[in-house]
XYZ file of N, CA and C in Angstrom:
141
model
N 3.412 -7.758 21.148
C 2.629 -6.736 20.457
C 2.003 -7.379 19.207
N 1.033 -7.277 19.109
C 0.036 -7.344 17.977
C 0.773 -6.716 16.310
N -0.160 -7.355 16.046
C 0.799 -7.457 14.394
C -0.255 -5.976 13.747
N -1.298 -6.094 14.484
C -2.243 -4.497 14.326
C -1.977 -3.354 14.515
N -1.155 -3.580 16.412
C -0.940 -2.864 16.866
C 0.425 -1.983 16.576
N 1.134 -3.141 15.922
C 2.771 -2.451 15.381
C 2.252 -1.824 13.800
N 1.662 -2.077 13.223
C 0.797 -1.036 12.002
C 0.386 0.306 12.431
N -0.144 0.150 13.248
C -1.098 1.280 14.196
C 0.026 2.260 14.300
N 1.471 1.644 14.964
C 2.496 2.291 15.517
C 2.798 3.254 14.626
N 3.776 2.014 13.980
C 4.321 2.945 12.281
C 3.384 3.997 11.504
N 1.947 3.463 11.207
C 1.266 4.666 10.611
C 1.370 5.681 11.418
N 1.596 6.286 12.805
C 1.633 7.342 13.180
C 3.205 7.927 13.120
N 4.235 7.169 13.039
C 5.375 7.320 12.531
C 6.255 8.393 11.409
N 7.041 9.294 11.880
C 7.179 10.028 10.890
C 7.423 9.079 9.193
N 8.211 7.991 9.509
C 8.577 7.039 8.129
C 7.072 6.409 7.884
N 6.188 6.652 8.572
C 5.208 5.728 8.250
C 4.111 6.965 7.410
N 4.512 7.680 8.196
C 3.669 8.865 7.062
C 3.978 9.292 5.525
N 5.292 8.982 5.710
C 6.059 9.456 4.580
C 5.166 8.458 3.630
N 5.697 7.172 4.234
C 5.305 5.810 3.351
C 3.803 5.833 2.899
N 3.169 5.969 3.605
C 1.581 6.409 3.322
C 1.305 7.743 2.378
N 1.857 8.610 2.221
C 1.843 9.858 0.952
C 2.105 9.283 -0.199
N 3.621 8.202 -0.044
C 3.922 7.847 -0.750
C 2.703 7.081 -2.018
N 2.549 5.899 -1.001
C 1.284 4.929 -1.727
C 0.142 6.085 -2.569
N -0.321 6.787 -1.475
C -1.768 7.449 -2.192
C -0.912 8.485 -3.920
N 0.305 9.162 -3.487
C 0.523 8.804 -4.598
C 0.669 8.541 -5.583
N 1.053 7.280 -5.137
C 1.582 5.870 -6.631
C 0.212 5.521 -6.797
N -0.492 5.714 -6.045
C -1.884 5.076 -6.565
C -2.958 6.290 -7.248
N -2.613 7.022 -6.992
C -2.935 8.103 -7.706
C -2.742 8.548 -9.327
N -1.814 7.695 -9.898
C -1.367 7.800 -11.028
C -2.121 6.070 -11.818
N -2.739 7.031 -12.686
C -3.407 6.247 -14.146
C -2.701 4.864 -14.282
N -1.140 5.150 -14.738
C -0.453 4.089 -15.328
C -0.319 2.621 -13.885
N -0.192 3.347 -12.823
C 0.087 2.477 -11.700
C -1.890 1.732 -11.227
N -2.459 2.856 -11.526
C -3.612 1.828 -11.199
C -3.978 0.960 -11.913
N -3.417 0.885 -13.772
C -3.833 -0.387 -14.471
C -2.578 -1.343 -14.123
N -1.877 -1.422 -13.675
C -0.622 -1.908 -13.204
C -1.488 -3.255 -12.197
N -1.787 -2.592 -11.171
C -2.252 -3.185 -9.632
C -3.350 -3.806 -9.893
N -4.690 -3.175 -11.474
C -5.543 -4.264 -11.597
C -4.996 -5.286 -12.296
N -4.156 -4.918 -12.943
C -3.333 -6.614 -14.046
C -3.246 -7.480 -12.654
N -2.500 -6.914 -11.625
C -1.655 -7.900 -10.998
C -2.860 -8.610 -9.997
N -3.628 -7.689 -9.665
C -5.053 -8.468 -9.117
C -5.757 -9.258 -10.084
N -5.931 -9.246 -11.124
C -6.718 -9.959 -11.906
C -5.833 -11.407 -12.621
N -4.284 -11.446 -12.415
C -3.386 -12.496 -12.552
C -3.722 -13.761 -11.052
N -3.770 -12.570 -9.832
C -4.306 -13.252 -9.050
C -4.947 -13.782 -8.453
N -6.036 -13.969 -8.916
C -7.685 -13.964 -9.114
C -7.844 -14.787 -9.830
N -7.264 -15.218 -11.185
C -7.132 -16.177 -11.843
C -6.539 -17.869 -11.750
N -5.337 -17.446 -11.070
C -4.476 -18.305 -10.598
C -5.394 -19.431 -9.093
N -6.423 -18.912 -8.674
C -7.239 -19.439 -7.856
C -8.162 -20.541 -8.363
């Protein structure tokens, strides 16, 4: 099985749904989105 296709799986997954509410979310919140650009822009750098 495909490394797509086992994504595909889980997102339809009751734990995979959960996990997906989860993210939108954590990403939904102010403090966590300057969080994720620090850590993109550390990594972006490091290149």
């Amino acid at each position: 099985m495909s490394v797509i296709q086992r994504i595909k799986e889980f997102s339809r997954s009751p734990q995979g749904r959960r996990t997906i509410e989860q993210v939108r979310r954590t990403a939904a919140d102010p403090r966590r989105r300057a969080q994720a650009r620090g850590l993109l822009a550390r990594l972006r750098t490091r290149r």
